[in-house]
Each structure stands twice: as C-alpha cells, then as structure tokens.
Coordinates of C-alpha atoms and ligand atoms in Angstrom, one line a residue:
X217 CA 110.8 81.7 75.5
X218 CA 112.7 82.5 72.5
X219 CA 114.1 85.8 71.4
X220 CA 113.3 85.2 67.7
X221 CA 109.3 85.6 67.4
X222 CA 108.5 88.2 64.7
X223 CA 105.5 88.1 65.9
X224 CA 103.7 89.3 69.0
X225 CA 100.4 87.9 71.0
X226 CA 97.8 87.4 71.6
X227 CA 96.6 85.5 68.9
X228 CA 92.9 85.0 67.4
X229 CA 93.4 82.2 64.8
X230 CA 89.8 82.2 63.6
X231 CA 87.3 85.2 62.3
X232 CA 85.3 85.7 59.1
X233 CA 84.3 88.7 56.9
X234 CA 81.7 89.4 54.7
X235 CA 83.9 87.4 52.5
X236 CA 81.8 84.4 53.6
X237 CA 79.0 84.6 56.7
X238 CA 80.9 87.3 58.7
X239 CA 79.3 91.0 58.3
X240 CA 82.1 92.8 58.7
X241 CA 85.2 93.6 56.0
X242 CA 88.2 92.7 56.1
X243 CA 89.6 95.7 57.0
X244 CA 87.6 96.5 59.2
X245 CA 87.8 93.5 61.3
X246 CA 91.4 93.9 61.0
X247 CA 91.1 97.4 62.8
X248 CA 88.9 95.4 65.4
X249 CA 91.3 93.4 66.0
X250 CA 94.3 95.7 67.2
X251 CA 91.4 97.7 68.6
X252 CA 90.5 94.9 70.8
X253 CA 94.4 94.2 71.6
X254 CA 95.8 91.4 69.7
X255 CA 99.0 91.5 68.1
X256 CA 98.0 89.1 65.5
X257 CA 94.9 87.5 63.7
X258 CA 93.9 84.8 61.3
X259 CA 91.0 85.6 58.9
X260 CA 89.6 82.0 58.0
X261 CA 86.6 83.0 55.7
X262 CA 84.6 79.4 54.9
X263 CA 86.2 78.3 52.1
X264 CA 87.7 81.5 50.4
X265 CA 90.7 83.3 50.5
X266 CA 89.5 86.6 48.2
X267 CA 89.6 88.7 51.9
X268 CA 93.5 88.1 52.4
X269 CA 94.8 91.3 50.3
X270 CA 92.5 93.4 51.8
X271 CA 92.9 92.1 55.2
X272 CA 96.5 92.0 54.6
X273 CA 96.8 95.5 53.7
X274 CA 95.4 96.7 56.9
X275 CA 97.2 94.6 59.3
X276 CA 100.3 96.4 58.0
X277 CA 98.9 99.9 58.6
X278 CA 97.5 98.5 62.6
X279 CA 100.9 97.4 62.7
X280 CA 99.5 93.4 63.8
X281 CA 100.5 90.2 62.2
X282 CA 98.2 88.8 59.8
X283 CA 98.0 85.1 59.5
X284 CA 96.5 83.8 56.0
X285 CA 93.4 81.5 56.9
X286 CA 90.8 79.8 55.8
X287 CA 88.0 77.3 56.8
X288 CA 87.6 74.2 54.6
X289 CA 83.8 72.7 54.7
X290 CA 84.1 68.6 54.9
X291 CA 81.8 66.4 55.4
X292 CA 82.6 62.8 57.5
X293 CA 79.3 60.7 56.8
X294 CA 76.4 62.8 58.2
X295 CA 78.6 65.3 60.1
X296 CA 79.9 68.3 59.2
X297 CA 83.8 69.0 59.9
X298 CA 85.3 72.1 59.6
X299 CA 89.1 72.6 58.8
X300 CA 91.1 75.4 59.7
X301 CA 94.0 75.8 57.3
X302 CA 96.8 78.1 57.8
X303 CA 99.7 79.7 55.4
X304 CA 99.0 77.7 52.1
X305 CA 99.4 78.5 48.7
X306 CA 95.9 80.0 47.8
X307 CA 96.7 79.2 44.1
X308 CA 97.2 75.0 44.7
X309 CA 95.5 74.1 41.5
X310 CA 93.6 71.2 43.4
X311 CA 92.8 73.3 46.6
X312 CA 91.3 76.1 44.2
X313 CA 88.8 73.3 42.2
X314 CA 87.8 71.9 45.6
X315 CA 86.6 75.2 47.5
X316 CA 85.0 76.5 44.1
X317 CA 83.2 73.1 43.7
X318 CA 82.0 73.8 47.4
X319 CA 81.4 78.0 46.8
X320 CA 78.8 76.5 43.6
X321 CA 77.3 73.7 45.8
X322 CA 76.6 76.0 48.4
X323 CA 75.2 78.3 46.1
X324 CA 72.8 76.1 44.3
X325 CA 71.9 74.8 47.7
X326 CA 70.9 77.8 49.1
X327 CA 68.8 78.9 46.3
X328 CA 67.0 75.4 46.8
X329 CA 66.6 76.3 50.1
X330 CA 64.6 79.8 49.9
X331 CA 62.5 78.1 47.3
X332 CA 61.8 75.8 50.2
X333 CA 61.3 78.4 52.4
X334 CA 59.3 80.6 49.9
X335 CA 56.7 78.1 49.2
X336 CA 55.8 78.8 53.1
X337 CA 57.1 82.4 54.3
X338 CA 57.2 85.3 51.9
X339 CA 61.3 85.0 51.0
X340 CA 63.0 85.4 47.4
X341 CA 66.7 85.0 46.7
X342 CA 67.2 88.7 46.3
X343 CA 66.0 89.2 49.9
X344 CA 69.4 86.9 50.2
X345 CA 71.5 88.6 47.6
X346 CA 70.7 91.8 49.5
X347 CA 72.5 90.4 52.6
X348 CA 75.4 88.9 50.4
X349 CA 78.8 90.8 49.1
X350 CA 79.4 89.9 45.3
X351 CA 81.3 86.6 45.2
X352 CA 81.0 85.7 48.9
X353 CA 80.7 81.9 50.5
X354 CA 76.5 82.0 50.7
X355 CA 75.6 79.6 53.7
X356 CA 72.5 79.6 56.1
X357 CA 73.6 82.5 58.0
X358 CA 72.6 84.9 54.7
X359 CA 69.3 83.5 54.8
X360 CA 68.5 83.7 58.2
X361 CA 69.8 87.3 57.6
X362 CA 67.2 88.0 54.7
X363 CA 64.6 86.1 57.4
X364 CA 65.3 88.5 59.6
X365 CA 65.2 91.2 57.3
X366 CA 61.6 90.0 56.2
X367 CA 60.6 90.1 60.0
X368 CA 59.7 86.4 59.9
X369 CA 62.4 86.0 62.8
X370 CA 64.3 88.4 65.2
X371 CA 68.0 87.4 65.2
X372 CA 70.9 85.7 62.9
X373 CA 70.4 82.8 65.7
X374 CA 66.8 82.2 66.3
X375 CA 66.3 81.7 62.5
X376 CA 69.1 78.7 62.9
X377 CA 67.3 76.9 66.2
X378 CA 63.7 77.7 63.9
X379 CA 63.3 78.1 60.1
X380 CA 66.8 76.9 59.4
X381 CA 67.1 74.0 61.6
X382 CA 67.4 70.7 59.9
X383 CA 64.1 69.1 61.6
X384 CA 62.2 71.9 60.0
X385 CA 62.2 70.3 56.6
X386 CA 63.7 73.2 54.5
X387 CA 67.3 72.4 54.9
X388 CA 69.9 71.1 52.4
X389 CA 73.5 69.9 52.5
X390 CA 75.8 71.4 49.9
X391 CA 78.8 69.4 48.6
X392 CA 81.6 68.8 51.1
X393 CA 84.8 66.8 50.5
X394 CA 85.7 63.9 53.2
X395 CA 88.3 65.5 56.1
X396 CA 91.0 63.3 54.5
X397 CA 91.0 64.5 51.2
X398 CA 91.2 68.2 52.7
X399 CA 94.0 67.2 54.8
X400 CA 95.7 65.8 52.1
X401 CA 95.1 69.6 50.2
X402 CA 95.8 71.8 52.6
X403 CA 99.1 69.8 53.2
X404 CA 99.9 69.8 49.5
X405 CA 99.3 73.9 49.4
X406 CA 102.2 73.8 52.4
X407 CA 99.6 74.9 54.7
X408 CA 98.8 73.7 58.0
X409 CA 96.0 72.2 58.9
X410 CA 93.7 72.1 62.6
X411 CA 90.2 70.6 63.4
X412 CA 87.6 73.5 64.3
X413 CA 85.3 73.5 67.2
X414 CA 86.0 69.2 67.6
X415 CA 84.4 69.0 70.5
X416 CA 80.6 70.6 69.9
X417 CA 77.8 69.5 71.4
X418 CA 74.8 67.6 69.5
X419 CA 74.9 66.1 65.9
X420 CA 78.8 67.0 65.2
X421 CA 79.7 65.8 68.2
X422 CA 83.7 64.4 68.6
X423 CA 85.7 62.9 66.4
X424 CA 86.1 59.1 66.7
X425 CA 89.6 58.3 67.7
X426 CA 90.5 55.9 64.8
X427 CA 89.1 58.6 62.0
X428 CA 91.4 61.3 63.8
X429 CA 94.9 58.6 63.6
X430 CA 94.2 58.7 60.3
X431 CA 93.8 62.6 59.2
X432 CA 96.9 62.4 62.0
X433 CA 98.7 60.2 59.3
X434 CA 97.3 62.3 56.7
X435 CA 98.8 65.4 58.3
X436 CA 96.9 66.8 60.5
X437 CA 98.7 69.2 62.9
X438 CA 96.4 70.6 65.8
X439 CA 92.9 70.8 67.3
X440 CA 91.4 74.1 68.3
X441 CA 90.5 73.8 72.1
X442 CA 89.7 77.4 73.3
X443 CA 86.4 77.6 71.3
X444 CA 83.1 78.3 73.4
X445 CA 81.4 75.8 71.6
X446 CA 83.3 73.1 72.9
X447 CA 82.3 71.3 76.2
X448 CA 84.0 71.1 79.1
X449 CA 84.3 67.2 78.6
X450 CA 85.1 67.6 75.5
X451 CA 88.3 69.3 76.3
X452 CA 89.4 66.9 78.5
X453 CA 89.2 64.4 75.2
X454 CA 90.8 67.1 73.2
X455 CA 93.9 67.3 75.4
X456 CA 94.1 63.5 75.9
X457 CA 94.1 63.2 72.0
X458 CA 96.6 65.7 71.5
X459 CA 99.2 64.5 73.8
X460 CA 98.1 61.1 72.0
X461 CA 98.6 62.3 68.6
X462 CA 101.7 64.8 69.4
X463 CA 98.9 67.3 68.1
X464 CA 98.9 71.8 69.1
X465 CA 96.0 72.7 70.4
X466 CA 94.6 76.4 69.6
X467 CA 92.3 78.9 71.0
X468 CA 90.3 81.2 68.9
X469 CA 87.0 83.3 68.7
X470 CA 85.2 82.2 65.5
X471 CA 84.6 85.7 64.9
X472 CA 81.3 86.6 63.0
X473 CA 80.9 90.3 63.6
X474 CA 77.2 90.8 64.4
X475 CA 76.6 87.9 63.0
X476 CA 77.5 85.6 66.3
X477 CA 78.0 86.6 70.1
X478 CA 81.7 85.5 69.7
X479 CA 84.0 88.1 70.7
X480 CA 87.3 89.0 68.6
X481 CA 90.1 88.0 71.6
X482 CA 87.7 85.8 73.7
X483 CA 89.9 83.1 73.0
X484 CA 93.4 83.0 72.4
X485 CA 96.4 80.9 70.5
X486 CA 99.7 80.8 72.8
X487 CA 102.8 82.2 71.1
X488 CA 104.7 79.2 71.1
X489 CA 101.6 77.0 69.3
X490 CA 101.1 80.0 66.6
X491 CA 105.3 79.7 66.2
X492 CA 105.0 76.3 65.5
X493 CA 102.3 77.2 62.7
X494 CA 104.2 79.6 61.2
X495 CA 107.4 77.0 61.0
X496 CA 105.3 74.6 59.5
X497 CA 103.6 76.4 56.7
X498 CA 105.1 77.5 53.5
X499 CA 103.0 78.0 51.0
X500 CA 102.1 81.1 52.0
X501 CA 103.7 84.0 54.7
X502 CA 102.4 85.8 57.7
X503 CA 102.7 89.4 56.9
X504 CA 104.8 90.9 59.7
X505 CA 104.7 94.3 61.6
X506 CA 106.4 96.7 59.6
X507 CA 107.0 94.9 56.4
X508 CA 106.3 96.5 53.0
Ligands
AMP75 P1 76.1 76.4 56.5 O1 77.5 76.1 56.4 O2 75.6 77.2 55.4 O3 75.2 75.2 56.8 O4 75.9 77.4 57.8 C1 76.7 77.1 58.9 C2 77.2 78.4 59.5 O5 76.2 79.1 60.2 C3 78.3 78.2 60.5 O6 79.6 78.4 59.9 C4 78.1 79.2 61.5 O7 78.9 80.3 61.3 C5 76.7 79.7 61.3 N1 75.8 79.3 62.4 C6 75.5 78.1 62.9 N2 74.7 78.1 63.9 C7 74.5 79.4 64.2 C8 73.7 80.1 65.1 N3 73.0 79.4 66.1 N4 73.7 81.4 65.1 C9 74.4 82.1 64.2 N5 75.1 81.5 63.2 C10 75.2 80.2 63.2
FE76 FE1 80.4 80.6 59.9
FE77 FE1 83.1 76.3 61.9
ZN78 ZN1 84.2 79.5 61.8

C-alpha cells in the first residue's frame, strides 16, 4: 500500500440526514460516525447537497474525512436507479436544475399521495411537514413517518410493505431523469459516479448488461457491492461486471438513522477503491483530518 493516503479507513460511502429521509443531522451523524470507528464517511442525501457544510464542519472537529456525496434519483423504464455521486461541483448549473426539478416532483408527488391516503386513513400533509426539516428531499419514508405518528402503522418499514407499497393503490412516481443523463451530470460536475444497491431483490432487480456498457461509456466508475440489500447471486454478477467493465466496487451502509436497521460501518469501502474516488473527482474536495 501506498504511503500517500491523506485519508484513513474504514470507509462508509453512503448515509443520509434529515437533509432528505435520514432522521438524524448532519452533525450528528458525523459524530456517529467516528463514534462508531470509521476514519472517513460520505453523506449522500437523495438528491441534495444542503447537509455538506454542516457535515463538513464536524468531520473536521471528529478529526475523520468527509467525502461530499450525494444520491441522484433515476429512473430506467419502470425501475428506479439510484446513483451515488461523489466530489462534484454542487453548483454545475445543469446538475442544480436536475435535482431541484426532482426535490419539486417529489414534492408535488407526495402531497398527491396523502391526499390518496387521506381519502381512506385520517392523514394531512402537516402530519408530514411535522416529520420533515424545512427544505428537505420529501419521499415515502416522511409519510410512513407521519403514518406512524397517526398510529395507522407501527414502524418506518411496515408502512412501506402496507400503506405505501405500490399494489396498495396510493402510490405515485415523482420525476426521475434516465441513468444516462445523470451519468453524463455527475461526470460534467467532475464528480464520480457508482450504481447503488444494483443488485436488490424484486422489481429493481439487476441492471441488464448492455444498459450498464453504456452508462460504462457514459462514465460510470463503480458498483456498490457491500450493501445488505443485495443478494448473494447478485454479487457474484456484480463482480463479474466489474472485472468486465474495469468497474470499483464499494461497500457502504445506506445509513438512515432510525429510519432503517442499516448500521453506520456495517459495510465498508477499501482504502485503495475510496483512493481511486478521490483521484478521480475534482469538482469538489474531501475535507481532510486537520485541515482548516
Ligand atoms: P421514495 O424515493 O420517496 O419512493 O422512497 C424510497 C426511499 O424509502 C428509499 O430511499 C429508502 O430509503 C426508503 N425505503 C424503502 N423501503 C423501505 C423500507 N422497507 N423501510 C424503510 N425505508 C424504506
Ligand atoms: Fe432513502
Ligand atoms: Fe438508494
Ligand atoms: Zn441510500
């Protein structure tokens, strides 16, 4: 291994605040981070970067790195993709007029949800404001907050396999740009792009291999493996395709603070794939132990 990291591990490459469906800060999932022993994190909010001061701030006082992040919402046909996106420039002119034309569509969406839900359960979109910081990503996980709230379901998670679950006639897709176009954005920003969660089971099931050669073309520079929602098979795939595609593969958490069972640190990033990020990305800069 080289001498020259300026960083050190282990690395969680992907959490999220109360910036978009996390509920904790920034900060304080910063502190939960070098609490729970990693020497650097990611925060990858769903499309938003407004938690990366904050979160940056603190990093520098827990003395870990902090790796700008976010997660891009796409949409391939009928299946959701999510795009991790490292170290870009969060003022790209087109990156900033795609993730607010996704922030409004989400929000529009979700109101036309509870109205949904209202005409059946007894739900308003203040019960959801209540559960929402000003300005945050609003997605499902608010509302099945405000359900939960309500008492009409006991967790975060049983509201998303019940009230919240497509086949249940409330639900609503927001507007989602098509993975290539985000590719082609985050690369623009000089940030760094990797495929979340690939490998899931059920309706976002694996990415076909011709789709993938061209976000590869497009870009693309890794797959996150280490993620307990992929299957076992699916990792097989994921390492075949990377090898393939001369692709990094990650490990990460997905972080949602009470939100999700995920654990900060249950999956990690190896130094040398999170050095080869950082070389890569230049629209934006990890912030360093001890730099002011
Ligand atoms: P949305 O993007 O608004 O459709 O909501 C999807 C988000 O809900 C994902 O980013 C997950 O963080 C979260 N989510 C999905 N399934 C669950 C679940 N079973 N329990 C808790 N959160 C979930
Ligand atoms: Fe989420
Ligand atoms: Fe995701
Ligand atoms: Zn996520």
């Amino acid at each position: 291994m080289s001498g020259d990291m300026l960083f050190r591990g282990p690395s969680d490459l992907h959490t999220h605040s109360r910036v978009s469906d996390g509920t904790e800060s920034p900060s304080r999932l910063v502190r939960e981070a070098a609490a729970a022993g990693l020497g650097a994190v990611a925060l990858t909010d769903h499309d938003s970067t407004a938690g990366w001061h904050e979160a940056s701030g603190e990093a520098q006082k827990q003395n870990i790195t902090f790796i700008p992040g976010m997660e891009f919402s796409t949409r391939y046909g009928y299946k959701s993709v999510h795009l991790l996106a490292y170290l870009f420039d969060p003022l790209s002119a087109d990156l900033v007029a795609e993730t607010a034309r996704i922030r409004e569509s989400r929000l529009k969406r979700a109101e036309s949800i509870v109205r949904r839900i209202g005409v059946d359960y007894d739900l308003d979109w203040d019960d959801v404001l209540a559960q929402t910081t000003p300005g945050a990503t609003v997605g499902r996980p608010h509302i099945a907050d405000a359900l939960v709230a309500r008492g009409h379901v006991p967790t975060r998670s049983e509201a998303f396999t019940g009230i919240l679950h497509p086949r249940n006639g409330y639900y609503l897709p927001h507007y989602a740009p098509d993975p290539l176009l985000a590719v082609t954005l985050v690369r623009r920003a000089g940030g760094v792009p990797v495929i979340a969660h690939p490998a899931t089971r059920g309706r976002d099931a694996m990415i076909d291999e011709q789709h993938l050669s061209q976000l590869v073309d497009a870009g693309l520079f890794g797959l996150e493996i280490d993620h307990r929602e992929n299957t076992d098979d699916g990792k097989v795939r994921l390492r075949e395709l990377a090898k393939k595609f001369g692709l990094v593969l990650t490990g990460s958490s997905d972080y949602h603070g009470a939100g999700k069972p995920n654990r900060l640190g249950e999956n990690t990033t190896a130094d040398e794939v999170l050095q080869a990020i950082i070389n890569e990305g230049t629209g934006s800069s990890p912030v360093y132990p001890g730099a002011r």
